[in-house]
Coordinates of C-alpha atoms in Angstrom, one line a residue:
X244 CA 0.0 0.0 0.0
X245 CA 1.8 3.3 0.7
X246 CA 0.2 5.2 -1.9
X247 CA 1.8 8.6 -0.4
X248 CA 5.6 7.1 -1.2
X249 CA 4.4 6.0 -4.9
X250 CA 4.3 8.2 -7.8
X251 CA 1.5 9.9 -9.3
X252 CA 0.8 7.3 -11.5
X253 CA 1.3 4.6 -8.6
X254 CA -1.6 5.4 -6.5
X255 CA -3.4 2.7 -4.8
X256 CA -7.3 2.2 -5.1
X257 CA -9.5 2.2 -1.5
X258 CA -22.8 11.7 11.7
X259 CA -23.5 10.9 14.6
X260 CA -21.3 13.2 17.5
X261 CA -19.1 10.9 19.6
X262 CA -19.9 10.7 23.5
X263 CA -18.4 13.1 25.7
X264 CA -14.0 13.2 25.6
X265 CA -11.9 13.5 27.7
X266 CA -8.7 16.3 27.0
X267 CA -6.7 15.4 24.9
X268 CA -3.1 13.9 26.3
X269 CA 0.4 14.1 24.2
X270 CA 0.4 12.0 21.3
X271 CA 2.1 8.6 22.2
X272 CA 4.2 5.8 19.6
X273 CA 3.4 3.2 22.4
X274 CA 2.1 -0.1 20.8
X275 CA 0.0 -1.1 23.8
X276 CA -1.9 1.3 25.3
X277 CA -3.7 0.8 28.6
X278 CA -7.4 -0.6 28.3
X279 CA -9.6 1.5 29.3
X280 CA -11.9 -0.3 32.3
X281 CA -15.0 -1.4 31.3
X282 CA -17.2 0.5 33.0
X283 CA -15.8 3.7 31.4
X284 CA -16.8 2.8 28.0
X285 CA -19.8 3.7 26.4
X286 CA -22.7 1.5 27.1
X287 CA -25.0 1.0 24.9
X288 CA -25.2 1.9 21.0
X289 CA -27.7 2.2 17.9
X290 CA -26.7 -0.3 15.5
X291 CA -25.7 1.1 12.2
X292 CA -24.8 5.0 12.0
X293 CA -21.4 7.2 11.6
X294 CA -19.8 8.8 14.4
X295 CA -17.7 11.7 12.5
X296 CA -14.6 13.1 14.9
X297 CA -12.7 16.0 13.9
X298 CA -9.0 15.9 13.8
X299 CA -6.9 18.3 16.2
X300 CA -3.5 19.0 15.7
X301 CA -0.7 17.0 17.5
X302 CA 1.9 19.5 17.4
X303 CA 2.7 23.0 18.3
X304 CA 1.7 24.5 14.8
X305 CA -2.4 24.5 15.7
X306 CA -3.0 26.6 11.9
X307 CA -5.1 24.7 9.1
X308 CA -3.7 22.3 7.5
X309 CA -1.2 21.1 10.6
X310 CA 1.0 18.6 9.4
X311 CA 0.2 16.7 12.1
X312 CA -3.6 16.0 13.5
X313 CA -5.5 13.2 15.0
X314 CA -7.2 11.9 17.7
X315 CA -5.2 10.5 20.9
X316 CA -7.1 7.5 22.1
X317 CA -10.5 7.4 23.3
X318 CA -13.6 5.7 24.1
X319 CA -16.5 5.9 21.1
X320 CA -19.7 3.7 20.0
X321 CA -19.4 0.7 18.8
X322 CA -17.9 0.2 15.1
X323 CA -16.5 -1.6 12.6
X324 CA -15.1 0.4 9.7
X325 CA -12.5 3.4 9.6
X326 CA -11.9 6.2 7.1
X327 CA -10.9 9.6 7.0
X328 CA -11.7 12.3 4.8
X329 CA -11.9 16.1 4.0
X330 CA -13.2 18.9 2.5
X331 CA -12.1 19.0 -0.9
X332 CA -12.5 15.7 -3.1
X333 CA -10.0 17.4 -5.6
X334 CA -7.1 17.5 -3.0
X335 CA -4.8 15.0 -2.5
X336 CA -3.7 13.7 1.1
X337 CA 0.0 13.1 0.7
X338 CA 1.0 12.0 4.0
X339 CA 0.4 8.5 6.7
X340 CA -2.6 8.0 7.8
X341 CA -2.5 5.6 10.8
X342 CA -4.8 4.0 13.2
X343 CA -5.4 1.8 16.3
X344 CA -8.7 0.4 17.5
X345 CA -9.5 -1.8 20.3
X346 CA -11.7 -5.1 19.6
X347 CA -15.1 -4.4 21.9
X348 CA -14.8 -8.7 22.6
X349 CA -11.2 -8.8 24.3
X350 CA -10.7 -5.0 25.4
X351 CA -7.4 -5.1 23.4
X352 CA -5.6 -2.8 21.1
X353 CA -4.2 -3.6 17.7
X354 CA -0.8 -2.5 16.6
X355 CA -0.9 0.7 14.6
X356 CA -2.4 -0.3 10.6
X357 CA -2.4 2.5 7.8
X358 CA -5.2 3.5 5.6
X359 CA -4.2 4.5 1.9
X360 CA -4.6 7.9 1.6
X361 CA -5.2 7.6 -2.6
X362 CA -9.0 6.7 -2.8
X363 CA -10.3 9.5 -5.4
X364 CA -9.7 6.9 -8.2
X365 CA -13.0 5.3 -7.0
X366 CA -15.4 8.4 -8.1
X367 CA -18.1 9.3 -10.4
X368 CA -16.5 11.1 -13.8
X369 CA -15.9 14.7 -14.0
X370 CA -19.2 16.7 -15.0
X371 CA -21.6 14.1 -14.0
X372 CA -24.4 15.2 -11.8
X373 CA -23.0 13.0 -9.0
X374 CA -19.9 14.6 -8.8
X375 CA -20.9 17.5 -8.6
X376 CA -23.7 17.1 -6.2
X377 CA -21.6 19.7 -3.8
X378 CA -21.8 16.4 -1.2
X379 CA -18.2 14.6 -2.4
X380 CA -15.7 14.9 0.2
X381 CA -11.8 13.8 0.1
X382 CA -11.3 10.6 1.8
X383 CA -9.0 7.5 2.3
X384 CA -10.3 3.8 1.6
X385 CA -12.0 2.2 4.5
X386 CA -10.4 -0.2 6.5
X387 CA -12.6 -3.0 8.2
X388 CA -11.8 -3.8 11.9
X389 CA -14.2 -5.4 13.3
X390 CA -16.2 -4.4 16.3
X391 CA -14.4 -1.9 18.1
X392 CA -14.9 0.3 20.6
X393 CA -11.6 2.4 20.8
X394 CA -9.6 4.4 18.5
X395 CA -7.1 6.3 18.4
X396 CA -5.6 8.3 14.6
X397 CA -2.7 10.2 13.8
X398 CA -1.7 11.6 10.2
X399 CA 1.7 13.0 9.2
X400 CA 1.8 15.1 6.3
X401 CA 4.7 14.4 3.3
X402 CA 5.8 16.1 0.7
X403 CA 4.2 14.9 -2.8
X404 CA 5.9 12.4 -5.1
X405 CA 8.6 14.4 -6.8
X406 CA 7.8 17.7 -5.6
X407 CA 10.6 20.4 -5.0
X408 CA 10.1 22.4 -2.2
X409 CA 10.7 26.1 -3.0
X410 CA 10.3 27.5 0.1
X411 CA 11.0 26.3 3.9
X412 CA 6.9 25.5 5.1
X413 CA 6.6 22.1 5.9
X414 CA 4.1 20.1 3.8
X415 CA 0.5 20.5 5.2
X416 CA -2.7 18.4 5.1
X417 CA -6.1 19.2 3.4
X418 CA -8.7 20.8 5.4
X419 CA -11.3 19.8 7.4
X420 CA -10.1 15.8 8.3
X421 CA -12.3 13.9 10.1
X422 CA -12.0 10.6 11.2
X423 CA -15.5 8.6 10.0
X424 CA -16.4 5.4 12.0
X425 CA -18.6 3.5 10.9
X426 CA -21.3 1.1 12.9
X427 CA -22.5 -1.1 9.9
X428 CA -26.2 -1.8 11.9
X429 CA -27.5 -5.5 11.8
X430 CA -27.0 -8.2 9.4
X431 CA -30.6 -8.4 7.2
X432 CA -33.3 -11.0 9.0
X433 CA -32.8 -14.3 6.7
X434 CA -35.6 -14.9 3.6
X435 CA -38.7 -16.6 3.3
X436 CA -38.6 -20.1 2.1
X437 CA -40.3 -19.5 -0.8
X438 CA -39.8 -19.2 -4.8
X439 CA -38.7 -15.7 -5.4
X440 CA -38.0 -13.7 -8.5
X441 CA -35.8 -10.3 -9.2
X442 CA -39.3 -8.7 -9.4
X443 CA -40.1 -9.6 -5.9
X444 CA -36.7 -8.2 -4.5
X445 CA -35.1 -11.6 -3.0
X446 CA -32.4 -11.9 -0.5
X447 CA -31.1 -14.0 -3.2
X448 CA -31.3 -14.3 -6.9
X449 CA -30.4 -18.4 -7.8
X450 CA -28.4 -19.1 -10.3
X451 CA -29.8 -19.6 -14.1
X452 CA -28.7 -21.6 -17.2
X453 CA -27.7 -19.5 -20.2
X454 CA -30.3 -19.1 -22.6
X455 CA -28.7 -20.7 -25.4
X456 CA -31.5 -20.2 -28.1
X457 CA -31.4 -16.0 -28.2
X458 CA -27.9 -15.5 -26.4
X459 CA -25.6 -18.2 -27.8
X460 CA -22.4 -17.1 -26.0
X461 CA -24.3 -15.3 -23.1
X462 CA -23.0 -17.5 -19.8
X463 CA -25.2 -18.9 -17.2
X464 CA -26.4 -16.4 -14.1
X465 CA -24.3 -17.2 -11.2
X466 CA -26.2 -17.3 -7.4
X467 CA -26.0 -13.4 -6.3
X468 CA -27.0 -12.3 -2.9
X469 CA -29.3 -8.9 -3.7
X470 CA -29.4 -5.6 -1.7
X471 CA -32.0 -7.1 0.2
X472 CA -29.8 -10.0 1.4
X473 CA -26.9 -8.1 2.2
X474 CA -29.1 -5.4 4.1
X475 CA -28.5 -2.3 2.6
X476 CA -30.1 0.6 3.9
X477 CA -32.4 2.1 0.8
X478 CA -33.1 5.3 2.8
X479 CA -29.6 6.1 2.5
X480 CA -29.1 6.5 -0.8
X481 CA -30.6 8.8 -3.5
X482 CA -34.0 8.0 -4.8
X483 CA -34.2 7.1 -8.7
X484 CA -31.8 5.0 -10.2
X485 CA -29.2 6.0 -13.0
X486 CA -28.3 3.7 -15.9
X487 CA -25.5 4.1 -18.9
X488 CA -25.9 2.4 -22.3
X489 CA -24.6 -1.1 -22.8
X490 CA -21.8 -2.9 -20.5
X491 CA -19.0 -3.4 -22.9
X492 CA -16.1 -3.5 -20.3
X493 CA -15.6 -4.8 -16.7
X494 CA -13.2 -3.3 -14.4
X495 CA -11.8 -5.4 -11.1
X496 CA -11.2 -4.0 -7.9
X497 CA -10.0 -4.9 -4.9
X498 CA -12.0 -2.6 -1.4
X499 CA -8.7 -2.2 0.0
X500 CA -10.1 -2.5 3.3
X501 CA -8.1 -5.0 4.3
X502 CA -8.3 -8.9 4.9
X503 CA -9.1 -9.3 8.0
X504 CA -13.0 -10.7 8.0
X505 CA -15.2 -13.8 7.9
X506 CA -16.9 -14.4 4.7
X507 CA -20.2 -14.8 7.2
X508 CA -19.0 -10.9 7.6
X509 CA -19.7 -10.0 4.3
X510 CA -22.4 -8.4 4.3
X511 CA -21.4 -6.2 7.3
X512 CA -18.3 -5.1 5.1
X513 CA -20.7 -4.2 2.3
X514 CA -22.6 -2.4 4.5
X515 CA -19.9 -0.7 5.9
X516 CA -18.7 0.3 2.5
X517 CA -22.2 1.4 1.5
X518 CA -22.6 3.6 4.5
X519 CA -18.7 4.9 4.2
X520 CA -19.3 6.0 0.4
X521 CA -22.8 7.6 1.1
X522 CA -22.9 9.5 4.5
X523 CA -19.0 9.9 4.4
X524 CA -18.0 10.6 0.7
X525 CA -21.1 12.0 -0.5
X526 CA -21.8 9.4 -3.5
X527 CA -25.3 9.0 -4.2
X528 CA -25.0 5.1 -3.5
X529 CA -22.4 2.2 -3.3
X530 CA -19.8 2.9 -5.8
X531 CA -19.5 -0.5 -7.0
X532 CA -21.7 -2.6 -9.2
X533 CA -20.8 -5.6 -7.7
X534 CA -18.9 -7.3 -4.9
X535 CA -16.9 -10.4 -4.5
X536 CA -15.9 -12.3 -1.1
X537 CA -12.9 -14.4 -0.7
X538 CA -15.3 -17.1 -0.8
X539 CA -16.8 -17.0 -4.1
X540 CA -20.1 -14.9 -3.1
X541 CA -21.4 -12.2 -5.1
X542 CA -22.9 -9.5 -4.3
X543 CA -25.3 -7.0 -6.1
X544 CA -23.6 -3.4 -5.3
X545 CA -25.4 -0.1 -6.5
X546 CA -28.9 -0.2 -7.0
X547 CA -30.9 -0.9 -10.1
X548 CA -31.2 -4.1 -11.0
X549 CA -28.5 -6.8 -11.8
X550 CA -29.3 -7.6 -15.3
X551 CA -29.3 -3.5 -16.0
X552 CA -26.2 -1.2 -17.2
X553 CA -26.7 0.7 -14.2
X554 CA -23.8 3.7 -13.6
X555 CA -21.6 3.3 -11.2
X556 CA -18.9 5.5 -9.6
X557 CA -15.7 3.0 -9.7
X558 CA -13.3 3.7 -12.5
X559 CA -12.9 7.5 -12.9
X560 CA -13.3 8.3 -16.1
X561 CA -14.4 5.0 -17.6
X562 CA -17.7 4.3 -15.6
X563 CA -20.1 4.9 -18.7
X564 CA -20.6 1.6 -20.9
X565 CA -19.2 -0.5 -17.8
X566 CA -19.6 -2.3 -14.9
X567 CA -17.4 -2.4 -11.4
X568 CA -16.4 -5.3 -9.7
X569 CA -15.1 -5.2 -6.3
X570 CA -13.3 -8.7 -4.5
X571 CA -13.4 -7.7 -0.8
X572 CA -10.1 -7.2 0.7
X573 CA -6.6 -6.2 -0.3
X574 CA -4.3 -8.1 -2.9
X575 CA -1.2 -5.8 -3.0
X576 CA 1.0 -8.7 -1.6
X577 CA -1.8 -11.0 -0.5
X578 CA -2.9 -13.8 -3.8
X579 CA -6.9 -13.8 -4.3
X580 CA -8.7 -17.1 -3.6
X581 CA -10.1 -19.2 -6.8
X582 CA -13.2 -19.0 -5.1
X583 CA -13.2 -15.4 -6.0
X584 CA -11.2 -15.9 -9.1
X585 CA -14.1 -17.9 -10.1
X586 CA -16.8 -15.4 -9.2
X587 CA -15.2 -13.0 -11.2
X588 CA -15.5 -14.9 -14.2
X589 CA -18.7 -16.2 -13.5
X590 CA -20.2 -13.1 -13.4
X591 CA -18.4 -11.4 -16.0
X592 CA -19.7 -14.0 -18.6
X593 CA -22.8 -13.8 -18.0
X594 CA -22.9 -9.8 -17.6
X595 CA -21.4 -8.5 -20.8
X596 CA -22.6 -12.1 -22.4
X597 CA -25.9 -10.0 -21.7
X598 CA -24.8 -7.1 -24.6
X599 CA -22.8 -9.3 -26.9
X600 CA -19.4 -9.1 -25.7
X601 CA -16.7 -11.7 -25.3
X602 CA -14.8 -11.5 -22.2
X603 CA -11.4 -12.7 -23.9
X604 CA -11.5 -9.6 -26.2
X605 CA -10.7 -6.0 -26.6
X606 CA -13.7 -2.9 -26.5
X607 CA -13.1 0.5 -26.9
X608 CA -14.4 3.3 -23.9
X609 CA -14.5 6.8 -24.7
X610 CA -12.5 8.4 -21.4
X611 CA -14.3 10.8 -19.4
X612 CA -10.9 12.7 -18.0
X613 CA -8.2 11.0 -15.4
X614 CA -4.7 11.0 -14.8
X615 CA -4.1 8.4 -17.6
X616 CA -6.6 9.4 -20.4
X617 CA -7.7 13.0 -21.2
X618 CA -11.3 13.5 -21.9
X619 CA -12.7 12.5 -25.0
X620 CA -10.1 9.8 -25.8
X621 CA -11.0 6.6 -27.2
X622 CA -9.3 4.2 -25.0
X623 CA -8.6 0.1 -26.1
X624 CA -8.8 -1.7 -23.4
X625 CA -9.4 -5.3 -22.2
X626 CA -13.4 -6.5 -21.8
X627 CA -12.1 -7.9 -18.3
X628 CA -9.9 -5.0 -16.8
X629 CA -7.7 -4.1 -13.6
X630 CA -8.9 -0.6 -12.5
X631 CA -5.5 0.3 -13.6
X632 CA -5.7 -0.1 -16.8
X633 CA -7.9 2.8 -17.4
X634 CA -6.6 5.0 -14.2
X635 CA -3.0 5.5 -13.0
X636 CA -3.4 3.3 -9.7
X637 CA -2.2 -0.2 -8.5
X638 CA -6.0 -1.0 -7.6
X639 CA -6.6 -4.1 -7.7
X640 CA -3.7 -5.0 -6.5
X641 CA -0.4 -6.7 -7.6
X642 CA -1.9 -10.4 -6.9
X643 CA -5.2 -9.8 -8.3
X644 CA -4.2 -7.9 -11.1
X645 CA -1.9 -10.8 -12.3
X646 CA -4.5 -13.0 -12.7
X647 CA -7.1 -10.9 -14.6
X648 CA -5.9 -13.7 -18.0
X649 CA -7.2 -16.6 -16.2
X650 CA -10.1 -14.5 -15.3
X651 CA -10.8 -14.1 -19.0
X652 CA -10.5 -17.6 -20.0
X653 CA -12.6 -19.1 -17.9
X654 CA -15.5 -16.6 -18.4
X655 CA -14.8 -17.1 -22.3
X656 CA -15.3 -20.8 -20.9
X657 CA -18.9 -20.0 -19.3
X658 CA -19.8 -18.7 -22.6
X659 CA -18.8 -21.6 -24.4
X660 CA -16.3 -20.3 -26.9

């Protein structure tokens, strides 16, 4: 990860008050901190909701833009996701961003674990009504800790990648950081054992054979676990629903929220994410149009229907005339499962089997501005894509990315060619 050390063209994809503080002490590099007793910890909590902190400075220099803020650590509600973001979506953190929660089951702290600060790469494109709703905030990926009831945050500012100081200021941070943590609420009550159809919004949609006769390379539906299923929140997001043509491409992600979950915690990541890129970041929904587990399980991401080219907000500049797919966890170092390998192809065959499209080829997408493609551009690219391939960014991953070729034999497999 370490977006902040790479080059600009090395990124890395990725409100509710707290209770009462206490004053803050001196910033401390200890590894263990003391545990708080229990009884001085917040009681009792509302499942699912955002509890947005401020950041204070850490230092002497107390101006805007310290190079040095956070949160010494502290007791908070209950949650399980943690991000940071700021004002101005179009400013870049370059610094370490660094946190340290302690698990509400054992009372213990983790060891301090860094959020990558690069997450604007996951965004709707320039011009588009979402992105320039006035809502979209700077922020870092998410990173999923599990239930957690302490935290504590510090973030150093750094020079940029290649920049020359002309002047002795010290590099300085965006303004307005908060730290967001996020309660993802309860997991959705289990379906009715009954026949159910996409019209009928089911916890689960079963998996299909291809229909051969009118779609001869289209691949089979796999099993996806809908909105519904995964509990998603509908008053959250904007009302209406927002679709592009065709899906000609699909672009793999990884969350970058780390790898550290169940895959019975799926759908309290998802949620997480949901709530994270909504109340936090100001999208109008989830930004991705699907989501993978390590185990194989897919996930219907923004809303709109599965079988629909809805629009989502996961490849800047490249999200018309495509679809989003995001495998749940990090794969900088760390190799994907088959499972999810498998999902990925699975899904992709029968998606873009839907308009035509064989998974094994090339398409052309018409760039919508980014660091890697002006505007206007017309762009070849894969039909089964790493997000870098159409923005400068290591998302989705080193290990994921690697095996995006097996990806699309094996969905040109489902298809039968």
């Amino acid at each position: 990860m370490r977006g902040f050390l790479a080059s600009s063209t090395g990124v890395t994809c990725a409100a509710a008050l707290a209770l009462p503080l206490a004053p803050p002490a001196a910033a401390t590099t200890s590894s263990a901190p003391p545990v708080t007793s229990p009884a001085a910890r917040p009681a009792a909590h509302t499942p699912g909701g955002t509890q947005s902190l401020p950041l204070t400075p850490l230092a002497r220099d107390r101006a805007s833009g310290a190079a040095e803020q956070g949160l010494t650590r502290r007791d908070v509600r209950h949650f399980s996701l943690v991000g940071v973001v700021w004002d101005d979506p179009a400013t870049e953190l370059h610094g370490r961003v660094e946190v340290r929660t302690r698990a509400t089951a054992t009372g213990t702290w983790s060891g301090w674990r860094e959020l990558e600060t690069h997450n604007a790469d996951h965004a709707a494109d320039p011009g588009t009504p979402e992105s320039a709703s006035g809502r979209v905030r700077g922020a870092t990926a998410p990173l999923w800790v599990g239930e957690s009831d302490g935290v504590e945050v510090r973030v150093r500012a750094e020079d940029a990648p290649g920049a020359v100081r002309t002047a002795p200021a010290a590099p300085r941070l965006p303004a307005g950081l908060r730290l967001e943590l996020v309660d993802p609420g309860e997991d959705a009550p289990p379906p009715a054992n009954r026949v159910r159809t996409e019209a009928t919004e089911p916890a689960v949609l079963p998996a299909l054979p291809a229909r051969q006769k009118t779609k001869p390379h289209a691949g089979p539906r796999p099993r996806i676990t809908t909105r519904r299923g995964w509990g998603a929140d509908e008053k959250l997001r904007d009302k209406g629903f927002v679709y592009t043509k065709k899906i000609k491409a699909a672009f793999v992600h990884h969350s970058d929220t780390g790898n550290n979950y169940r895959c019975s915690q799926a759908p309290s990541v998802i949620r997480g994410i949901y709530r994270y890129h909504v109340k936090s970041m100001g999208w109008r929904d989830l930004g991705y149009n699907f989501l993978v587990d390590k185990c194989g399980n897919i996930y219907e991401g923004r809303a709109g229907g599965v079988s629909k080219p809805v629009l989502g907000a996961h490849t800047l500049g490249f999200n018309s005339n495509s679809m989003g797919i995001a495998v749940l966890g990090t794969y900088s170092s760390k190799k994907p499962s088959s499972a999810a390998l498998k999902a990925i192809a699975r899904l992709t065959a029968w998606k873009v089997g839907l308009y035509g499209v064989n998974p094994r080829g090339k398409t052309y997408l018409k760039s919508g501005g980014g660091n890697l493609y002006p505007k206007g551009r017309k762009v070849r690219l894969n039909v089964i894509s790493g997000h870098r391939d159409g923005f400068a960014t290591n998302c989705p991953g080193k290990k994921l990315y690697a095996k995006l070729g097996s990806a699309r034999a094996k969905a040109a497999a489902y298809q039968g060619r």
